[in-house]
Amino acid sequence: MEFFLISLLNGISYGLLLFMMAAGLTLIFSMMGVLNFAHASFYMLGAYFAYSVVATLQGVPGLSRAAFWIALFIAPVLVGLLGALVQRYGLRRVHRWGHVHELLVTFGLSFVILELVQLAWGKVAVPYRVPPELDGTLFTLFTTQFPIYRGFMMAVSVAMLGGLWLLLNRTRIGLVIQAALTHPDAVQALGHNVPRVFMLVFGGGCLLAGLAGVIGGNAFVTDPSMAMAVGPIIFVVTVVGGMGSLAGAFIASLVIGIIQVMATGVNASLATFAGWVGWTVTPETPLYPVLSIGIAQIAPILPYLLLVLVLIFRPRGLMGTRET
């Protein structure tokens, strides 16, 4: 029971972090139809910008204790501004050539950002750590301590989901954004600058990725490989949830997070299940190497297996509105 409950909580916290990363990508695709291959790179920039802000403010009297909270605001804004500039001076110029060219621009941009990060901060991990006020135990379940920072990650992600829902469904800006998605010409005729709306949406999606980087960079590790580590899983979440569906991305994030965390703690294999039904598996048994593979060993590929199944049986994803 302890293993199940702690794994469930860890899976939910990891899934909510995935949602923070996938929400911006989902928002950009639902609005512009652009699969931003550089999205994970903006996540990485959020972590590095936050590290730099914290490192700079550590030596300023009176601001050292508030360094992380200042970085929590400044770093995502910087990433969002950078994303808006990419859309304004990059994606907008190639838009007339179609989505393939936009995709290739973001694909190339991901490598440019990677090289710039390595030039600026080096190729090894930087010491971006959890702030002292969040470095402790939130509660103890049986004999396992649940960290305060994981609870903080979960709270920020849920607050972000609520904020996005309110923005898109209860504000004038949200109405303009949704109208520009389906009737851009009508929105333009009403006096709204649709290209500017696109720029703000792309910048806002990148801002969300930067926020996830600030939160996730010190929870895990901040190094140049972090974008490559999370990039594929973000696309899995987006496709499984349904292209353009924030609610679908939220559900898919939780499902994938729980599956991965649960699976990593299970050492059972097909040979184990065979033993339960009375079939003894030995090294001489045919296909023994396959039968002896533990669930924990295949945990990293389970999200991609789920992706394949979803694409076969429900191509639109769980709650998608676009064909994947």
mmCIF file of C-alpha atoms in Angstrom, residues 11-273:
data_model
loop_
_atom_site.group_PDB
_atom_site.id
_atom_site.type_symbol
_atom_site.label_atom_id
_atom_site.label_comp_id
_atom_site.label_asym_id
_atom_site.label_seq_id
_atom_site.Cartn_x
_atom_site.Cartn_y
_atom_site.Cartn_z
ATOM 1 C CA GLY A 11 3.365 9.851 -10.768
ATOM 2 C CA ILE A 12 0.805 12.621 -10.385
ATOM 3 C CA SER A 13 3.504 15.202 -9.625
ATOM 4 C CA TYR A 14 5.565 14.069 -12.628
ATOM 5 C CA GLY A 15 2.456 14.028 -14.803
ATOM 6 C CA LEU A 16 1.562 17.580 -13.765
ATOM 7 C CA LEU A 17 5.084 18.697 -14.697
ATOM 8 C CA LEU A 18 4.592 17.046 -18.101
ATOM 9 C CA PHE A 19 1.359 18.985 -18.446
ATOM 10 C CA MET A 20 3.171 22.245 -17.723
ATOM 11 C CA MET A 21 5.494 21.444 -20.607
ATOM 12 C CA ALA A 22 2.808 20.121 -22.965
ATOM 13 C CA ALA A 23 0.258 22.887 -22.326
ATOM 14 C CA GLY A 24 2.223 25.488 -24.272
ATOM 15 C CA LEU A 25 2.796 23.122 -27.191
ATOM 16 C CA THR A 26 -0.911 22.238 -27.234
ATOM 17 C CA LEU A 27 -1.895 25.898 -27.123
ATOM 18 C CA ILE A 28 0.417 26.771 -30.024
ATOM 19 C CA PHE A 29 -0.801 23.883 -32.162
ATOM 20 C CA SER A 30 -4.481 24.505 -31.468
ATOM 21 C CA MET A 31 -4.065 28.164 -32.434
ATOM 22 C CA MET A 32 -1.552 28.082 -35.270
ATOM 23 C CA GLY A 33 -1.339 24.466 -36.423
ATOM 24 C CA VAL A 34 2.427 24.563 -35.805
ATOM 25 C CA LEU A 35 4.225 21.656 -34.159
ATOM 26 C CA ASN A 36 6.971 23.547 -32.342
ATOM 27 C CA PHE A 37 9.970 21.217 -32.366
ATOM 28 C CA ALA A 38 11.904 23.757 -30.293
ATOM 29 C CA HIS A 39 9.382 23.662 -27.446
ATOM 30 C CA ALA A 40 11.589 21.522 -25.212
ATOM 31 C CA SER A 41 14.457 23.925 -25.930
ATOM 32 C CA PHE A 42 12.386 26.778 -24.495
ATOM 33 C CA TYR A 43 11.832 24.566 -21.451
ATOM 34 C CA MET A 44 15.601 24.234 -21.152
ATOM 35 C CA LEU A 45 16.083 27.993 -21.520
ATOM 36 C CA GLY A 46 13.630 28.572 -18.672
ATOM 37 C CA ALA A 47 15.789 26.448 -16.369
ATOM 38 C CA TYR A 48 19.042 28.135 -17.423
ATOM 39 C CA PHE A 49 17.610 31.661 -17.213
ATOM 40 C CA ALA A 50 16.288 30.894 -13.724
ATOM 41 C CA TYR A 51 19.682 29.529 -12.684
ATOM 42 C CA SER A 52 21.401 32.676 -13.925
ATOM 43 C CA VAL A 53 18.915 34.960 -12.147
ATOM 44 C CA VAL A 54 19.292 33.019 -8.893
ATOM 45 C CA ALA A 55 23.091 32.970 -9.168
ATOM 46 C CA THR A 56 23.154 36.733 -9.834
ATOM 47 C CA LEU A 57 20.848 37.635 -6.961
ATOM 48 C CA GLN A 58 22.575 35.394 -4.442
ATOM 49 C CA GLY A 59 25.216 38.061 -3.955
ATOM 50 C CA VAL A 60 22.758 40.953 -3.618
ATOM 51 C CA PRO A 61 21.961 41.798 0.018
ATOM 52 C CA GLY A 62 18.284 41.505 0.785
ATOM 53 C CA LEU A 63 17.433 39.609 -2.401
ATOM 54 C CA SER A 64 19.229 36.300 -1.880
ATOM 55 C CA ARG A 65 16.292 34.663 -0.072
ATOM 56 C CA ALA A 66 13.847 35.876 -2.712
ATOM 57 C CA ALA A 67 16.083 34.918 -5.650
ATOM 58 C CA PHE A 68 14.069 31.858 -6.688
ATOM 59 C CA TRP A 69 10.743 33.706 -6.521
ATOM 60 C CA ILE A 70 12.109 36.531 -8.644
ATOM 61 C CA ALA A 71 13.459 33.984 -11.129
ATOM 62 C CA LEU A 72 10.055 32.281 -11.154
ATOM 63 C CA PHE A 73 8.662 35.486 -12.647
ATOM 64 C CA ILE A 74 11.572 36.810 -14.735
ATOM 65 C CA ALA A 75 12.745 33.614 -16.472
ATOM 66 C CA PRO A 76 9.387 32.627 -18.042
ATOM 67 C CA VAL A 77 8.836 36.217 -19.205
ATOM 68 C CA LEU A 78 12.250 36.227 -20.906
ATOM 69 C CA VAL A 79 11.484 32.910 -22.593
ATOM 70 C CA GLY A 80 8.071 34.206 -23.676
ATOM 71 C CA LEU A 81 9.607 37.345 -25.185
ATOM 72 C CA LEU A 82 12.146 35.227 -27.040
ATOM 73 C CA GLY A 83 9.343 33.015 -28.366
ATOM 74 C CA ALA A 84 7.384 36.061 -29.533
ATOM 75 C CA LEU A 85 10.466 37.303 -31.420
ATOM 76 C CA VAL A 86 10.914 33.884 -33.045
ATOM 77 C CA GLN A 87 7.323 33.974 -34.265
ATOM 78 C CA ARG A 88 7.486 37.601 -35.419
ATOM 79 C CA TYR A 89 10.762 37.460 -37.318
ATOM 80 C CA GLY A 90 10.971 33.763 -38.163
ATOM 81 C CA LEU A 91 7.740 31.792 -38.372
ATOM 82 C CA ARG A 92 5.656 34.666 -39.718
ATOM 83 C CA ARG A 93 8.051 35.102 -42.663
ATOM 84 C CA VAL A 94 7.832 31.450 -43.714
ATOM 85 C CA HIS A 95 4.115 31.007 -42.947
ATOM 86 C CA ARG A 96 3.078 31.522 -46.571
ATOM 87 C CA TRP A 97 5.128 28.475 -47.569
ATOM 88 C CA GLY A 98 3.107 26.154 -45.313
ATOM 89 C CA HIS A 99 3.419 24.345 -42.011
ATOM 90 C CA VAL A 100 6.289 22.138 -43.180
ATOM 91 C CA HIS A 101 8.578 25.153 -43.443
ATOM 92 C CA GLU A 102 7.472 26.359 -40.012
ATOM 93 C CA LEU A 103 8.216 22.931 -38.580
ATOM 94 C CA LEU A 104 11.672 22.914 -40.171
ATOM 95 C CA VAL A 105 12.415 26.373 -38.763
ATOM 96 C CA THR A 106 11.617 25.216 -35.216
ATOM 97 C CA PHE A 107 13.566 21.991 -35.792
ATOM 98 C CA GLY A 108 16.668 23.950 -36.773
ATOM 99 C CA LEU A 109 16.083 26.418 -33.950
ATOM 100 C CA SER A 110 16.267 23.608 -31.387
ATOM 101 C CA PHE A 111 19.840 22.844 -32.463
ATOM 102 C CA VAL A 112 20.779 26.527 -32.469
ATOM 103 C CA ILE A 113 19.491 26.920 -28.908
ATOM 104 C CA LEU A 114 21.359 23.795 -27.820
ATOM 105 C CA GLU A 115 24.658 25.100 -29.164
ATOM 106 C CA LEU A 116 24.106 28.549 -27.630
ATOM 107 C CA VAL A 117 23.335 27.002 -24.241
ATOM 108 C CA GLN A 118 26.526 24.963 -24.379
ATOM 109 C CA LEU A 119 28.539 28.048 -25.317
ATOM 110 C CA ALA A 120 27.013 30.167 -22.551
ATOM 111 C CA TRP A 121 26.744 27.688 -19.662
ATOM 112 C CA GLY A 122 28.976 24.795 -20.681
ATOM 113 C CA LYS A 123 28.279 21.138 -21.381
ATOM 114 C CA VAL A 124 27.965 19.935 -17.785
ATOM 115 C CA ALA A 125 25.085 20.324 -15.356
ATOM 116 C CA VAL A 126 24.822 23.614 -13.464
ATOM 117 C CA PRO A 127 24.096 23.750 -9.693
ATOM 118 C CA TYR A 128 20.502 24.935 -9.923
ATOM 119 C CA ARG A 129 18.998 23.724 -6.650
ATOM 120 C CA VAL A 130 15.674 23.718 -4.865
ATOM 121 C CA PRO A 131 15.314 26.867 -2.692
ATOM 122 C CA PRO A 132 15.845 26.247 1.053
ATOM 123 C CA GLU A 133 12.297 27.249 1.986
ATOM 124 C CA LEU A 134 10.916 24.498 -0.267
ATOM 125 C CA ASP A 135 13.534 21.902 0.620
ATOM 126 C CA GLY A 136 11.852 19.778 3.246
ATOM 127 C CA THR A 137 9.111 17.289 3.992
ATOM 128 C CA LEU A 138 5.502 18.161 3.251
ATOM 129 C CA PHE A 139 4.122 15.087 5.019
ATOM 130 C CA THR A 140 5.102 11.528 5.896
ATOM 131 C CA LEU A 141 3.072 8.646 4.510
ATOM 132 C CA PHE A 142 3.803 5.458 6.455
ATOM 133 C CA THR A 143 7.619 5.637 6.444
ATOM 134 C CA THR A 144 8.130 7.668 3.238
ATOM 135 C CA GLN A 145 8.568 11.436 3.216
ATOM 136 C CA PHE A 146 6.877 13.444 0.469
ATOM 137 C CA PRO A 147 8.900 16.570 -0.422
ATOM 138 C CA ILE A 148 7.481 20.070 -0.170
ATOM 139 C CA TYR A 149 8.820 20.891 -3.631
ATOM 140 C CA ARG A 150 6.768 18.165 -5.314
ATOM 141 C CA GLY A 151 3.672 19.583 -3.678
ATOM 142 C CA PHE A 152 4.710 23.019 -4.922
ATOM 143 C CA MET A 153 5.088 21.651 -8.470
ATOM 144 C CA MET A 154 1.623 20.159 -8.308
ATOM 145 C CA ALA A 155 0.070 23.373 -6.982
ATOM 146 C CA VAL A 156 1.692 25.515 -9.698
ATOM 147 C CA SER A 157 0.548 23.138 -12.440
ATOM 148 C CA VAL A 158 -3.054 23.042 -11.210
ATOM 149 C CA ALA A 159 -3.056 26.843 -10.842
ATOM 150 C CA MET A 160 -1.740 27.148 -14.396
ATOM 151 C CA LEU A 161 -4.507 24.880 -15.708
ATOM 152 C CA GLY A 162 -7.132 26.961 -13.924
ATOM 153 C CA GLY A 163 -5.599 30.190 -15.196
ATOM 154 C CA LEU A 164 -5.552 28.971 -18.789
ATOM 155 C CA TRP A 165 -9.167 27.839 -18.596
ATOM 156 C CA LEU A 166 -10.273 31.186 -17.202
ATOM 157 C CA LEU A 167 -8.225 33.086 -19.786
ATOM 158 C CA LEU A 168 -9.593 31.162 -22.758
ATOM 159 C CA ASN A 169 -13.201 30.874 -21.634
ATOM 160 C CA ARG A 170 -13.954 33.837 -19.389
ATOM 161 C CA THR A 171 -12.037 36.799 -20.830
ATOM 162 C CA ARG A 172 -12.284 38.952 -23.933
ATOM 163 C CA ILE A 173 -8.726 38.017 -24.895
ATOM 164 C CA GLY A 174 -9.650 34.330 -24.780
ATOM 165 C CA LEU A 175 -12.660 34.917 -26.996
ATOM 166 C CA VAL A 176 -10.508 36.740 -29.549
ATOM 167 C CA ILE A 177 -7.963 33.924 -29.489
ATOM 168 C CA GLN A 178 -10.589 31.238 -30.033
ATOM 169 C CA ALA A 179 -12.307 33.262 -32.765
ATOM 170 C CA ALA A 180 -8.990 33.847 -34.549
ATOM 171 C CA LEU A 181 -8.506 30.079 -34.624
ATOM 172 C CA THR A 182 -11.667 29.372 -36.617
ATOM 173 C CA HIS A 183 -12.560 32.719 -38.287
ATOM 174 C CA PRO A 184 -9.363 34.789 -38.687
ATOM 175 C CA ASP A 185 -10.775 36.929 -41.503
ATOM 176 C CA ALA A 186 -13.827 37.908 -39.440
ATOM 177 C CA VAL A 187 -11.644 38.739 -36.449
ATOM 178 C CA GLN A 188 -9.403 40.858 -38.683
ATOM 179 C CA ALA A 189 -12.468 42.660 -40.055
ATOM 180 C CA LEU A 190 -13.553 43.509 -36.492
ATOM 181 C CA GLY A 191 -10.332 45.428 -35.991
ATOM 182 C CA HIS A 192 -8.175 42.862 -34.212
ATOM 183 C CA ASN A 193 -4.599 42.307 -35.353
ATOM 184 C CA VAL A 194 -4.602 38.554 -36.007
ATOM 185 C CA PRO A 195 -0.838 38.271 -36.699
ATOM 186 C CA ARG A 196 -0.208 39.974 -33.357
ATOM 187 C CA VAL A 197 -2.583 37.523 -31.686
ATOM 188 C CA PHE A 198 -0.584 34.659 -33.204
ATOM 189 C CA MET A 199 2.639 36.219 -31.930
ATOM 190 C CA LEU A 200 1.225 36.563 -28.410
ATOM 191 C CA VAL A 201 -0.068 32.989 -28.430
ATOM 192 C CA PHE A 202 3.299 31.602 -29.540
ATOM 193 C CA GLY A 203 5.071 33.727 -26.956
ATOM 194 C CA GLY A 204 2.576 32.611 -24.300
ATOM 195 C CA GLY A 205 3.148 28.961 -25.164
ATOM 196 C CA CYS A 206 6.898 29.449 -24.854
ATOM 197 C CA LEU A 207 6.348 31.271 -21.539
ATOM 198 C CA LEU A 208 4.556 28.184 -20.199
ATOM 199 C CA ALA A 209 7.491 26.026 -21.311
ATOM 200 C CA GLY A 210 9.855 28.421 -19.552
ATOM 201 C CA LEU A 211 7.769 28.214 -16.383
ATOM 202 C CA ALA A 212 8.020 24.429 -16.511
ATOM 203 C CA GLY A 213 11.791 24.799 -16.883
ATOM 204 C CA VAL A 214 12.032 26.989 -13.791
ATOM 205 C CA ILE A 215 10.029 24.433 -11.797
ATOM 206 C CA GLY A 216 11.523 21.264 -13.259
ATOM 207 C CA GLY A 217 15.135 22.362 -13.689
ATOM 208 C CA ASN A 218 16.002 22.147 -10.014
ATOM 209 C CA ALA A 219 13.687 19.202 -9.314
ATOM 210 C CA PHE A 220 15.659 17.054 -11.740
ATOM 211 C CA VAL A 221 18.818 18.297 -13.467
ATOM 212 C CA THR A 222 19.710 21.333 -15.554
ATOM 213 C CA ASP A 223 22.086 20.396 -18.336
ATOM 214 C CA PRO A 224 22.146 20.653 -22.164
ATOM 215 C CA SER A 225 20.614 17.189 -22.553
ATOM 216 C CA MET A 226 17.420 18.064 -20.655
ATOM 217 C CA ALA A 227 15.595 19.208 -23.794
ATOM 218 C CA MET A 228 16.381 15.987 -25.613
ATOM 219 C CA ALA A 229 15.265 13.985 -22.569
ATOM 220 C CA VAL A 230 11.790 15.507 -22.332
ATOM 221 C CA GLY A 231 11.154 16.563 -25.934
ATOM 222 C CA PRO A 232 9.815 13.221 -27.228
ATOM 223 C CA ILE A 233 7.607 12.629 -24.185
ATOM 224 C CA ILE A 234 6.011 16.080 -24.605
ATOM 225 C CA PHE A 235 4.935 15.177 -28.138
ATOM 226 C CA VAL A 236 3.585 11.849 -26.873
ATOM 227 C CA VAL A 237 1.463 13.681 -24.293
ATOM 228 C CA THR A 238 0.187 16.127 -26.915
ATOM 229 C CA VAL A 239 -0.769 13.421 -29.417
ATOM 230 C CA VAL A 240 -2.279 11.017 -26.877
ATOM 231 C CA GLY A 241 -4.339 13.798 -25.311
ATOM 232 C CA GLY A 242 -5.459 15.029 -28.715
ATOM 233 C CA MET A 243 -3.903 17.741 -30.815
ATOM 234 C CA GLY A 244 -5.219 21.083 -29.644
ATOM 235 C CA SER A 245 -6.979 19.860 -26.485
ATOM 236 C CA LEU A 246 -5.741 21.237 -23.158
ATOM 237 C CA ALA A 247 -8.088 18.922 -21.258
ATOM 238 C CA GLY A 248 -6.764 15.966 -23.235
ATOM 239 C CA ALA A 249 -3.158 16.996 -22.565
ATOM 240 C CA PHE A 250 -3.951 17.207 -18.854
ATOM 241 C CA ILE A 251 -5.455 13.704 -18.767
ATOM 242 C CA ALA A 252 -2.687 12.224 -20.920
ATOM 243 C CA SER A 253 -0.008 13.829 -18.732
ATOM 244 C CA LEU A 254 -1.430 12.247 -15.592
ATOM 245 C CA VAL A 255 -1.872 8.843 -17.252
ATOM 246 C CA ILE A 256 1.662 8.786 -18.692
ATOM 247 C CA GLY A 257 3.235 10.141 -15.504
ATOM 248 C CA ILE A 258 1.542 7.506 -13.334
ATOM 249 C CA ILE A 259 2.315 4.674 -15.765
ATOM 250 C CA GLN A 260 6.007 5.551 -15.956
ATOM 251 C CA VAL A 261 6.531 6.011 -12.220
ATOM 252 C CA MET A 262 4.537 2.915 -11.301
ATOM 253 C CA ALA A 263 6.356 0.785 -13.859
ATOM 254 C CA THR A 264 9.833 1.794 -12.690
ATOM 255 C CA GLY A 265 9.157 0.272 -9.272
ATOM 256 C CA VAL A 266 7.869 -3.089 -10.528
ATOM 257 C CA ASN A 267 10.428 -5.846 -11.130
ATOM 258 C CA ALA A 268 7.923 -8.461 -12.294
ATOM 259 C CA SER A 269 8.285 -10.000 -15.754
ATOM 260 C CA LEU A 270 6.397 -12.418 -17.962
ATOM 261 C CA ALA A 271 8.397 -15.168 -16.308
ATOM 262 C CA THR A 272 7.023 -14.022 -12.942
ATOM 263 C CA PHE A 273 3.449 -14.147 -14.226
#
